[in-house]
XYZ file of C-alpha atoms in Angstrom:
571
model
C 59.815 10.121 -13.276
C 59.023 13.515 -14.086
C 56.872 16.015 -11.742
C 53.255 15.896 -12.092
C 53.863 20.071 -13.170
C 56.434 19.613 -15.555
C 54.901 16.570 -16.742
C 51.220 18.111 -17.439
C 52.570 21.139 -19.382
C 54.366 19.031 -22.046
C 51.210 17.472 -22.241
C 49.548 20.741 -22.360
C 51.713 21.393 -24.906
C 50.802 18.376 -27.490
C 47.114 16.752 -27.483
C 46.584 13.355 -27.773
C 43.325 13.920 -28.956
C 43.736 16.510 -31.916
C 47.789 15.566 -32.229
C 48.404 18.886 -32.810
C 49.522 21.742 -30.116
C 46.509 24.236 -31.166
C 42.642 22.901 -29.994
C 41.117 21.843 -33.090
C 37.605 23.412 -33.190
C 34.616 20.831 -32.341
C 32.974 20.339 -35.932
C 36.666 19.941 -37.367
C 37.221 17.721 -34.866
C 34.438 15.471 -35.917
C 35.348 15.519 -38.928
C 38.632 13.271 -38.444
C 37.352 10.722 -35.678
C 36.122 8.826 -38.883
C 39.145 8.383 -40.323
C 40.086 4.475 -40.880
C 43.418 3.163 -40.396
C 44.920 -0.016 -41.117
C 42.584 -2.861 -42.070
C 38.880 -3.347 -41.641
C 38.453 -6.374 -39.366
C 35.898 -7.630 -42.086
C 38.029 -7.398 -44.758
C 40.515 -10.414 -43.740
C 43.487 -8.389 -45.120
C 47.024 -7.105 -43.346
C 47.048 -7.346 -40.013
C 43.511 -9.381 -39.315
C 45.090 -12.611 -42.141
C 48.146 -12.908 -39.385
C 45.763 -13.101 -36.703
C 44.213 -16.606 -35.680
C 40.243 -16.627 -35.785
C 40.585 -17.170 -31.826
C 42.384 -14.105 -31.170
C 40.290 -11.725 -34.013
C 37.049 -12.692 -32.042
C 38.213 -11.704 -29.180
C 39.318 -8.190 -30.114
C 36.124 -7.979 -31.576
C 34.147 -8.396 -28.672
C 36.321 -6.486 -25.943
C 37.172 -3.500 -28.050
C 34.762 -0.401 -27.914
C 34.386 2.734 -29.267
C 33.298 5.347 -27.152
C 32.214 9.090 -27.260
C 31.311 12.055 -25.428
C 28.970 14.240 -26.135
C 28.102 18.013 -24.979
C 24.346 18.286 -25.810
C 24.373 16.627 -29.151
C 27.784 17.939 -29.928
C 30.384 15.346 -29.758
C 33.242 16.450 -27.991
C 35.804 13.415 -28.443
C 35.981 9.865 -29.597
C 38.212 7.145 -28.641
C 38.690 3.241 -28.650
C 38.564 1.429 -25.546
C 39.019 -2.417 -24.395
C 37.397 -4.096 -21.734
C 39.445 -4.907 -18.525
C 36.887 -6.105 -16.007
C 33.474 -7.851 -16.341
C 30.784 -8.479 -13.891
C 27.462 -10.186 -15.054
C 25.743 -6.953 -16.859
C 28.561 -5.038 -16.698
C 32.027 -4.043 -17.653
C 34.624 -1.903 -17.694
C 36.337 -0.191 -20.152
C 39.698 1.553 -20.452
C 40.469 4.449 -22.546
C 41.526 7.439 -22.672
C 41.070 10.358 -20.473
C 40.965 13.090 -23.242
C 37.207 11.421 -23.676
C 36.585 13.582 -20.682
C 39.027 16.477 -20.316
C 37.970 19.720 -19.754
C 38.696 21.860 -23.036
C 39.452 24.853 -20.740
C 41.388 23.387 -18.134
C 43.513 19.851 -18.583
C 43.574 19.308 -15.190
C 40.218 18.437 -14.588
C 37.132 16.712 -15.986
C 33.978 18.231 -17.397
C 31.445 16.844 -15.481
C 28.624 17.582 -17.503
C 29.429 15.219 -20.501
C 27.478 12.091 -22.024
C 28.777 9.360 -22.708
C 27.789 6.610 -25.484
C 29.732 3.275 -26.519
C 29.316 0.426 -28.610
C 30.969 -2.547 -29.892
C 30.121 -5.158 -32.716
C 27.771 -6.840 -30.537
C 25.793 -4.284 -28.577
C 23.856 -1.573 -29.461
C 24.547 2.208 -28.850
C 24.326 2.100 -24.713
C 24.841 5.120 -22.156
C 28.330 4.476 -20.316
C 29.306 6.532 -17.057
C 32.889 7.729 -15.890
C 33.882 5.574 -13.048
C 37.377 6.444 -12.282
C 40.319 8.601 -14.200
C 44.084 9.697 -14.039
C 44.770 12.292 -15.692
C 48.693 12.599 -15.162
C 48.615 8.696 -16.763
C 45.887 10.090 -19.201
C 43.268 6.873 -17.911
C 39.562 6.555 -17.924
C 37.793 3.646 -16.553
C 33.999 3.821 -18.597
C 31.815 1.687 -17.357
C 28.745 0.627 -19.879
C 26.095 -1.903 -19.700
C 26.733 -5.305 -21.378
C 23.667 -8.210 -21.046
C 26.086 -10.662 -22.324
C 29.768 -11.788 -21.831
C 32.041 -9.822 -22.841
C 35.859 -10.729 -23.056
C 37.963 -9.031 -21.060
C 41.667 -8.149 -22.096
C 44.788 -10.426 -21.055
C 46.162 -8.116 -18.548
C 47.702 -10.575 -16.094
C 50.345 -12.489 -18.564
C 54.106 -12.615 -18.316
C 55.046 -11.258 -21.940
C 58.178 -9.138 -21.779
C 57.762 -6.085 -24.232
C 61.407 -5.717 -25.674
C 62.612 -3.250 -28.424
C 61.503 -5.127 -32.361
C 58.624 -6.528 -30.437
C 56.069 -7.449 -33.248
C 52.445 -5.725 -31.953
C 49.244 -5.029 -33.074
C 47.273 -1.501 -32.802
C 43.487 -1.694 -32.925
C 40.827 0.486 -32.724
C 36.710 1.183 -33.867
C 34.861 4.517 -35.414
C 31.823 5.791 -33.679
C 29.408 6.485 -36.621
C 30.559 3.502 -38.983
C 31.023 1.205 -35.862
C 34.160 -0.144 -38.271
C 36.912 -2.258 -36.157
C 40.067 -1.633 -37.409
C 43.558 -2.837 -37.027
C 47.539 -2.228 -37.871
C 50.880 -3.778 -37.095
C 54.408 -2.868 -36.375
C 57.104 -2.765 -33.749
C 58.372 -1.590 -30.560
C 61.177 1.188 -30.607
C 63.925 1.773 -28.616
C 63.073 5.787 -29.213
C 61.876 7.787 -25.993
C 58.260 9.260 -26.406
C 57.781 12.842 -26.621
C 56.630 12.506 -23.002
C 60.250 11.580 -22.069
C 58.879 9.047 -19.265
C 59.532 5.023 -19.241
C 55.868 4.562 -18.934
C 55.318 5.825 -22.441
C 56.970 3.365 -25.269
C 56.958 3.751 -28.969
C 55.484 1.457 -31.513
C 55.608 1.996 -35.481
C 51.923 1.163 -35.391
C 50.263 3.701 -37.579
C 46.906 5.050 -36.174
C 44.129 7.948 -36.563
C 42.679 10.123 -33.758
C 40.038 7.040 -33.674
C 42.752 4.781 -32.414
C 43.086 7.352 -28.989
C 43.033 4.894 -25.935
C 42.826 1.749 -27.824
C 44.849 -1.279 -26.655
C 47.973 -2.137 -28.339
C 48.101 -6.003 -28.175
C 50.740 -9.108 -29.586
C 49.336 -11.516 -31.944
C 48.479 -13.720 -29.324
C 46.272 -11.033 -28.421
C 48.072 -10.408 -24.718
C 47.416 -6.732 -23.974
C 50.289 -4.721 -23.951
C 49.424 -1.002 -23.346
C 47.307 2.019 -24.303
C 47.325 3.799 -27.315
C 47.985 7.670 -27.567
C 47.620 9.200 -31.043
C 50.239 11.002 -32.349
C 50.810 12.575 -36.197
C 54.532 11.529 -36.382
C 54.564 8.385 -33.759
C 52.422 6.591 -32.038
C 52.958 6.762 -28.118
C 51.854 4.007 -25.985
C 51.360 3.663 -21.951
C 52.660 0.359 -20.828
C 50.717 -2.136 -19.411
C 52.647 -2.826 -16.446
C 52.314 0.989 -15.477
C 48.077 0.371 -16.086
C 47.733 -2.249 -13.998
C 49.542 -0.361 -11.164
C 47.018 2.565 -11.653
C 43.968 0.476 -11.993
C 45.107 -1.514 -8.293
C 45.323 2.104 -7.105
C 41.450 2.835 -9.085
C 40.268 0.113 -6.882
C 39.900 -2.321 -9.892
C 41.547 -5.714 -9.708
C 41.643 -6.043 -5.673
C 39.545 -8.532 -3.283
C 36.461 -7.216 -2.146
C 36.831 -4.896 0.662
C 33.986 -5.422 3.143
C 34.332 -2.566 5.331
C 32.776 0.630 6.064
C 29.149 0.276 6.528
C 27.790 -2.791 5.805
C 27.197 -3.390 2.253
C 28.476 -6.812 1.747
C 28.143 -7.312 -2.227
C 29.899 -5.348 -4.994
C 29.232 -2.056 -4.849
C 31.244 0.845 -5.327
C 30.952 4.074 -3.027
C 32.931 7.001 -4.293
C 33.298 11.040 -3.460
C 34.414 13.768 -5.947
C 34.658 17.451 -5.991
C 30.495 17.135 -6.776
C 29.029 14.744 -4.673
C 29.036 10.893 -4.097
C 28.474 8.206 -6.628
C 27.043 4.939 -6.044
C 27.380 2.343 -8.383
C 25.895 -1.325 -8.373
C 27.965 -4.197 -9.349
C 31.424 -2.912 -8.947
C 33.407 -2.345 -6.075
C 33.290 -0.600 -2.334
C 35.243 1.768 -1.589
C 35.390 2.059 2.399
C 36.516 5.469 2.492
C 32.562 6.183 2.105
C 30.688 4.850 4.948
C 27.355 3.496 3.623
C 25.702 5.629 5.973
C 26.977 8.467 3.868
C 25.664 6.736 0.589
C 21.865 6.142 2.501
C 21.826 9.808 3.924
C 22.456 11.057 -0.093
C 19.595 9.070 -0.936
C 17.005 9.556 1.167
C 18.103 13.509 0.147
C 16.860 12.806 -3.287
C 14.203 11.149 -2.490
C 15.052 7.441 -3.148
C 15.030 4.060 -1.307
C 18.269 2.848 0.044
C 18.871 -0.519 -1.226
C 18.664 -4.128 0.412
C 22.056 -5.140 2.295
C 23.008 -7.635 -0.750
C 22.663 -4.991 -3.406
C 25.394 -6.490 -6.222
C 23.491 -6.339 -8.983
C 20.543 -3.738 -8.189
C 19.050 -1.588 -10.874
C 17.564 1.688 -9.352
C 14.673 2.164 -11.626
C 12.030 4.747 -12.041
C 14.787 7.892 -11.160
C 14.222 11.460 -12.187
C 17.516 11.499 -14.199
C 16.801 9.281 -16.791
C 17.210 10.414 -20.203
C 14.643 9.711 -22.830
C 15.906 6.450 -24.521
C 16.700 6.097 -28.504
C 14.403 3.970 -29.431
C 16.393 3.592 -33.310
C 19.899 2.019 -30.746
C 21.694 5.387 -31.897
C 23.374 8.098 -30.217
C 21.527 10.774 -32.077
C 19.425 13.293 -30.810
C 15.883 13.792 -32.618
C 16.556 18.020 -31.914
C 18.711 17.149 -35.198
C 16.037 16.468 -36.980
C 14.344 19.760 -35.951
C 15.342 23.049 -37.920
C 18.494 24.987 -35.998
C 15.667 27.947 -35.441
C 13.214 25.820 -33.580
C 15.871 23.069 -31.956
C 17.649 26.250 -30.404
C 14.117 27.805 -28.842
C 12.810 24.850 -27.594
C 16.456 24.643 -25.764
C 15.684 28.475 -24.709
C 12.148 27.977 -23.029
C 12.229 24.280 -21.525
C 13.422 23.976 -17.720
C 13.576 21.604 -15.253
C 12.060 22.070 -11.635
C 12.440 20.307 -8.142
C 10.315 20.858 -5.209
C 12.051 20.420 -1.933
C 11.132 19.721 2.036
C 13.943 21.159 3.674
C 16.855 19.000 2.464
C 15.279 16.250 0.558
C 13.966 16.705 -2.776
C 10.307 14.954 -3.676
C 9.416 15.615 -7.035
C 11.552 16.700 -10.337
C 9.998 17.510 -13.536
C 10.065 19.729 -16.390
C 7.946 22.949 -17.428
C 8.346 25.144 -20.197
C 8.359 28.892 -20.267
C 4.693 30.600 -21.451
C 5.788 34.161 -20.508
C 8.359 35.917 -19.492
C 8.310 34.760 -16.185
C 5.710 31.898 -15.905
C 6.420 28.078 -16.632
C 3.911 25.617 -17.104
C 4.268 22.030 -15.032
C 2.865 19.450 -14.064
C 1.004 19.976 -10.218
C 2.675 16.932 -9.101
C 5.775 18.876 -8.711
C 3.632 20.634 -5.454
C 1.195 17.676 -4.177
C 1.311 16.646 -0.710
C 2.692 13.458 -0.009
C -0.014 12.635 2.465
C -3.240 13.661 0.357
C -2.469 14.001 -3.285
C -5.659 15.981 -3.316
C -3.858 18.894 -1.687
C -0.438 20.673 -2.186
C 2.209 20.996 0.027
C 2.653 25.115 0.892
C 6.047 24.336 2.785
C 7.732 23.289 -0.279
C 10.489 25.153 -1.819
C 10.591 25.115 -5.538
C 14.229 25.521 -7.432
C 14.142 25.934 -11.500
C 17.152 24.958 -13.158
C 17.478 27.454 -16.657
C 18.918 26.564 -19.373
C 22.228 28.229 -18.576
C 22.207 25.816 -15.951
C 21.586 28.292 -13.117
C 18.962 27.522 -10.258
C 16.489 30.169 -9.320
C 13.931 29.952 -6.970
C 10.563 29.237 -8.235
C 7.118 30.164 -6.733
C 3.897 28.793 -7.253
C 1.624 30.643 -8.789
C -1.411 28.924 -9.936
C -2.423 25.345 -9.932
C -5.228 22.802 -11.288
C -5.084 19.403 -9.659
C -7.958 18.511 -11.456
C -6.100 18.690 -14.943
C -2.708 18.382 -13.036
C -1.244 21.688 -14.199
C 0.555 24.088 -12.492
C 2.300 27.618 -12.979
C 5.546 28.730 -11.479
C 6.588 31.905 -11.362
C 10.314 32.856 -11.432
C 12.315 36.031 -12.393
C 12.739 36.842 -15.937
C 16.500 36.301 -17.569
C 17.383 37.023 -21.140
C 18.209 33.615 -21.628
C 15.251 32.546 -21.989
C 12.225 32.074 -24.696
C 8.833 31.977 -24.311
C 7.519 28.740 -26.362
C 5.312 29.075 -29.288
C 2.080 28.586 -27.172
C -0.506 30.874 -28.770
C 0.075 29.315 -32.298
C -3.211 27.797 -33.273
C -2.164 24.600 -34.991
C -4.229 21.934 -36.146
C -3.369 17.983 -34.958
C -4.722 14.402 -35.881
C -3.277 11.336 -35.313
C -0.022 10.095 -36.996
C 1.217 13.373 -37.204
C 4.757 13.095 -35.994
C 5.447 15.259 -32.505
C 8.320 15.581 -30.503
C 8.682 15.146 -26.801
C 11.236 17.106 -25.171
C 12.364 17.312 -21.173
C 15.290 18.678 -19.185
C 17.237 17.112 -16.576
C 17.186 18.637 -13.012
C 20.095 16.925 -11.906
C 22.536 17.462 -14.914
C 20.661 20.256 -16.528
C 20.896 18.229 -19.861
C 18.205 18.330 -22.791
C 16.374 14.898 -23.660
C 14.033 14.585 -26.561
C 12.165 11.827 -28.550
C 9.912 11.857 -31.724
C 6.941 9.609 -32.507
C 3.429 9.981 -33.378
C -0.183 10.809 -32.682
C -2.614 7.783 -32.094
C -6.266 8.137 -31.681
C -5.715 5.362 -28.741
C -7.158 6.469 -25.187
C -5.067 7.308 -21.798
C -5.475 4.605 -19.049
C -5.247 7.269 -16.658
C -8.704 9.139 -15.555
C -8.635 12.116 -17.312
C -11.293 11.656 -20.277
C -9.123 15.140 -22.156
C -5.853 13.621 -22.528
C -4.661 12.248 -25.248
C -1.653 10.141 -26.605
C 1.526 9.659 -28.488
C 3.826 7.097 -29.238
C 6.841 9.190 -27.815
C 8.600 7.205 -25.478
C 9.803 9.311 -22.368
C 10.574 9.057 -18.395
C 9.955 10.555 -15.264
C 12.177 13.085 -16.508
C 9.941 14.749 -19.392
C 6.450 15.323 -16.925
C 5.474 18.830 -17.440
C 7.617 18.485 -20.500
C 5.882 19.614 -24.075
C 4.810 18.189 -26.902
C 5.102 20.033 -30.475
C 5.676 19.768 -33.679
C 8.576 19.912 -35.883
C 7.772 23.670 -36.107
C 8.112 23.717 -32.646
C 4.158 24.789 -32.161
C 3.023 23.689 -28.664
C 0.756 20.509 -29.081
C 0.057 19.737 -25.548
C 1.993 18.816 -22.270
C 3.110 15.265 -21.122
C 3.103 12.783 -18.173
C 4.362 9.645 -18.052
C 3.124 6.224 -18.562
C 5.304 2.827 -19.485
C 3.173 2.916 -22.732
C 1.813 5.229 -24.457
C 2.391 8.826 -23.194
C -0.182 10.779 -22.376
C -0.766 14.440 -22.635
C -3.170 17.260 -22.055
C -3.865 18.770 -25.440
C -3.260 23.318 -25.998
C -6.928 23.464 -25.659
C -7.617 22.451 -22.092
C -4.743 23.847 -21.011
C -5.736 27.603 -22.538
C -9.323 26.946 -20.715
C -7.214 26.714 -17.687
C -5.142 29.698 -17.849
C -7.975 31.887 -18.769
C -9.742 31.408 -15.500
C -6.247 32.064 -13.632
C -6.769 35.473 -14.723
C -9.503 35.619 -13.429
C -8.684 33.962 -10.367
C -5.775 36.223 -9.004
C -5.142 33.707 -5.878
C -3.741 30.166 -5.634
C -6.808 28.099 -6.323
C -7.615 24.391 -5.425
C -9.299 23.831 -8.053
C -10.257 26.153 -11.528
C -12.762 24.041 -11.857
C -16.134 22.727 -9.794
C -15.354 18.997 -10.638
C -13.997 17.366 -7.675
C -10.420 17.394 -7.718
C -10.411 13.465 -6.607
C -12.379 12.040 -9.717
C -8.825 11.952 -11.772
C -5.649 10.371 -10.779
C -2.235 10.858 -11.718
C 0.106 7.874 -10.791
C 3.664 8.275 -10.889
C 5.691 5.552 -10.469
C 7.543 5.006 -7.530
C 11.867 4.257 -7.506
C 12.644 1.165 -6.544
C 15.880 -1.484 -6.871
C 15.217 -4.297 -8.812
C 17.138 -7.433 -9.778
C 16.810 -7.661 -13.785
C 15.735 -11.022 -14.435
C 17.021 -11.703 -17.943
C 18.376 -10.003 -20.562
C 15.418 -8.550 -21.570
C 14.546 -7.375 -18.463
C 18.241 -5.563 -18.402
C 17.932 -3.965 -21.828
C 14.412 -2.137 -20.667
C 15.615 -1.325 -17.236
C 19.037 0.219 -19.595
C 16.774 2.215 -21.452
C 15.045 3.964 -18.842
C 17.562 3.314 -15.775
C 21.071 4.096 -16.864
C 23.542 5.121 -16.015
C 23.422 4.593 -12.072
C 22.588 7.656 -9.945
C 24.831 10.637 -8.986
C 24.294 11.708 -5.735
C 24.443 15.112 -5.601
């Protein structure tokens, strides 16, 4: 076997993403991840006519496609197959170029998302559970409320030279399942390693980490596109790395205490934890509590297999339309790119352990508007908590320190001041814009833990907030935890109002009040309880608590997806 040095530079050398030795640029790489190969599954032709009806459902409903994304930018899109299923969830092999840093092929970038679907899901959030980059593996792991077949990995097929094999594989944005046949060579892959085999299978860039399979449908290794041949990694070699990965090995009960599936893992940034897989004891479950509690959460009940942690602060606003794209698409580039310039996220902290993330948006050079929750005291929610240390993220993803300037508990607001940076944009806050209801708005946050944007369009309704406030008002945009303090424009990006969060309807306090309110900070050159003389206690602002949860049918799984995937990275 070659040296993992010599090894990574010949695969430095040739991409088995782009299939060419020069990095393709992004949008020209989207441009040929929709290119078909072989048959459509639909179309009952080549390939899919030698294949019994048995084995063509099968492939259907255990091949994937999945993508990465950068922002709304896709980075890379592949075809995966599932390998493992627990009840909600499965596992999905692929490719590791989904995830490969462009700059350096030796690691990961951390900071992508990641979206899959197959014919008989929707567009769901996946998460990187495990890779290998010197065998080019990713293990994805994705949300799935029904069964989902898993690949015949465990069989005692002999792949010989002239073996006849099949090559499938799915495109992202036509969600098309495609499939080709040929044979084994004899010829040694460009990689010059036994793992890697050749087959005369002819595939696109789409085909990247999709399973190679007989027409019994017996998996048989993992695609790698090539322009002149198609490499594959064999499937004995796989399941050697996957019993390494922790996947396909009896339940290891040690280490802490947690005795269900559950998998416990530490990178380079932090400590995962991940319901419904597998535990790893090299992290004691102490560990796993401690990084909790830091953020904030509840540690889970002893028999956690299964658990949903619902109600977190990184949450993405869901896609309500099932699709991976972004609503800041919609928006012109002018107005999508300052709204990414002037929203932040914020975290208050006591000491170590973070209470409260949220997002603000920038109304002067140094001053972002939030929500007060970010600084109320966890014993009287009628005061604020002056020992708590405030960090903004930008949208460079730096942290500075924030300070509190000014707050209103009464209307909930609050002003943080941090230094200025020419990064950032103040919003379009002083535009006087008229609003009535079903005018369409947009609802956008930013995520403290990953930095990410989140957005979401709806509508105005003339329908009252449950919460006390009698000045708010409502839209149909449906966000999370994530997007309180967030704002609410239009599609010119004026500033309508800002947003809390409610299961419903989503409330927000409307430009007007919110003016009223800065105008007597002005005036008010100290931190004041209230800028009003209304007691502060007459309004309430509820914000729901995190908690684990069992989901109790499918239903209940596909909300809790919406709002709760993927599972928690504990920074």
């Amino acid at each position: 076997m070659l040296q993992f040095g010599t090894m990574l530079k010949r695969r430095r050398e040739y991409d088995c993403t782009t299939g060419s030795t020069e990095r393709s640029k992004p949008h020209d790489l989207v441009d040929t991840l929709e290119e078909q190969f072989g048959h459509l599954s639909t179309s009952g032709q080549g390939v899919w006519s030698e294949l019994s009806k048995e084995v063509a459902s099968k492939l259907s409903r255990s091949v994937f496609v999945i993508a990465s994304f950068n922002g709304d930018e896709m980075r890379c899109s592949c075809s995966g197959i599932v390998i493992h299923w627990r009840p909600r969830l499965v596992t999905l092999l692929t490719s590791a170029s989904l995830v490969r840093s462009l700059h350096d092929e030796r690691k990961i970038d951390k900071d992508l998302t990641i979206r899959a679907w197959n014919q008989h899901c929707q567009y769901v959030d996946g998460w990187l559970e495990q890779y290998d980059l010197r065998y080019n593996i990713a293990l994805v792991n994705v949300p799935a409320p029904v069964f989902l077949c898993p690949a015949s990995l465990h069989h005692q097929i002999q792949l010989e030279s002239g073996s006849k094999v099949v090559a499938v594989g799915c495109l992202f944005n036509s969600r098309k399942l495609m499939a080709t046949s040929g044979v084994v060579m004899d010829k040694v892959s460009r990689f010059d390693t036994e793992e890697f085999l050749i087959s005369t299978c002819k595939i696109s860039k789409a085909g990247t980490g999709g399973p190679l399979v007989d027409f019994n449908g017996n998996f048989l290794g993992m695609n790698l596109y090539d322009a002149e041949q198609t490499t594959f990694l064999r499937r004995n070699i796989i399941i050697k790395r996957l019993e390494r990965l922790g996947i396909f090995q009896p339940q290891n009960k040690q280490g802490g205490g947690c005795s269900s599936d559950i998998l416990v893992r530490s990178t380079d940034s932090g400590v995962y934890l991940y319901a419904n897989s597998y535990f790893d004891p090299e992290v004691p479950i102490d560990t796993v509590h401690k990084k909790l509690r830091s953020l904030g959460y509840p540690v889970p009940e002893k028999n956690c297999g299964g658990m949903k942690l619902v109600n977190r602060f990184e949450e993405k606003f869901p896609y309500m339309d099932g699709s991976c794209r972004s609503v800041l698409k919609d928006l012109s580039e002018e107005v999508a790119l300052n709204l990414s310039c002037s929203v932040v996220s914020l975290a208050s902290f006591n000491a170590n352990t973070r209470l409260f993330a949220c997002t603000g948006i920038l109304i002067e050079c140094t001053s972002v508007l939030t929500s007060a929750s970010l600084v109320r005291s966890s014993d009287d929610e009628n005061k604020i908590d002056d020992d708590l240390r405030i960090e903004v993220r930008l949208p460079n993803k730096q942290f500075v320190t924030g300070k509190l300037q000014h707050y209103n508990l009464h209307y909930n607001l609050a002003v943080v001041n941090i230094m200025a940076s020419p990064d950032l944009h103040t919003a379009k806050f002083y535009h006087d814009v008229e609003f009535e209801p079903c005018c369409k708005v947009v609802a956008v946050g930013r995520i403290f833990g990953g930095g990410s944007l989140t957005a979401t369009s709806g509508t105005l309704t003339d329908e009252p907030s449950k919460f006390d406030c009698a000045e708010l008002l409502t839209s149909t945009c449906t966000i999370t935890k994530a997007g309180i303090g967030g704002p609410l424009v239009d599609f010119d990006g004026n500033f309508i109002g800002m947003n809390f969060y409610d299961e419903e309807n989503t409330p927000f306090i409307p430009r007007n009040v919110i003016l009223e309110c800065l105008r007597h900070f002005e005036t008010e050159r100290s931190i004041t309880a209230s800028s009003t003389n209304i007691d502060c206690s007459l309004n309430r602002w509820p914000v729901p608590k995190p908690y684990w949860v069992y989901p109790a049918s499918d239903w209940d799984f596909q909300k809790i997806n919406l709002r709760a995937a993927p599972p928690p990275m504990l920074l």
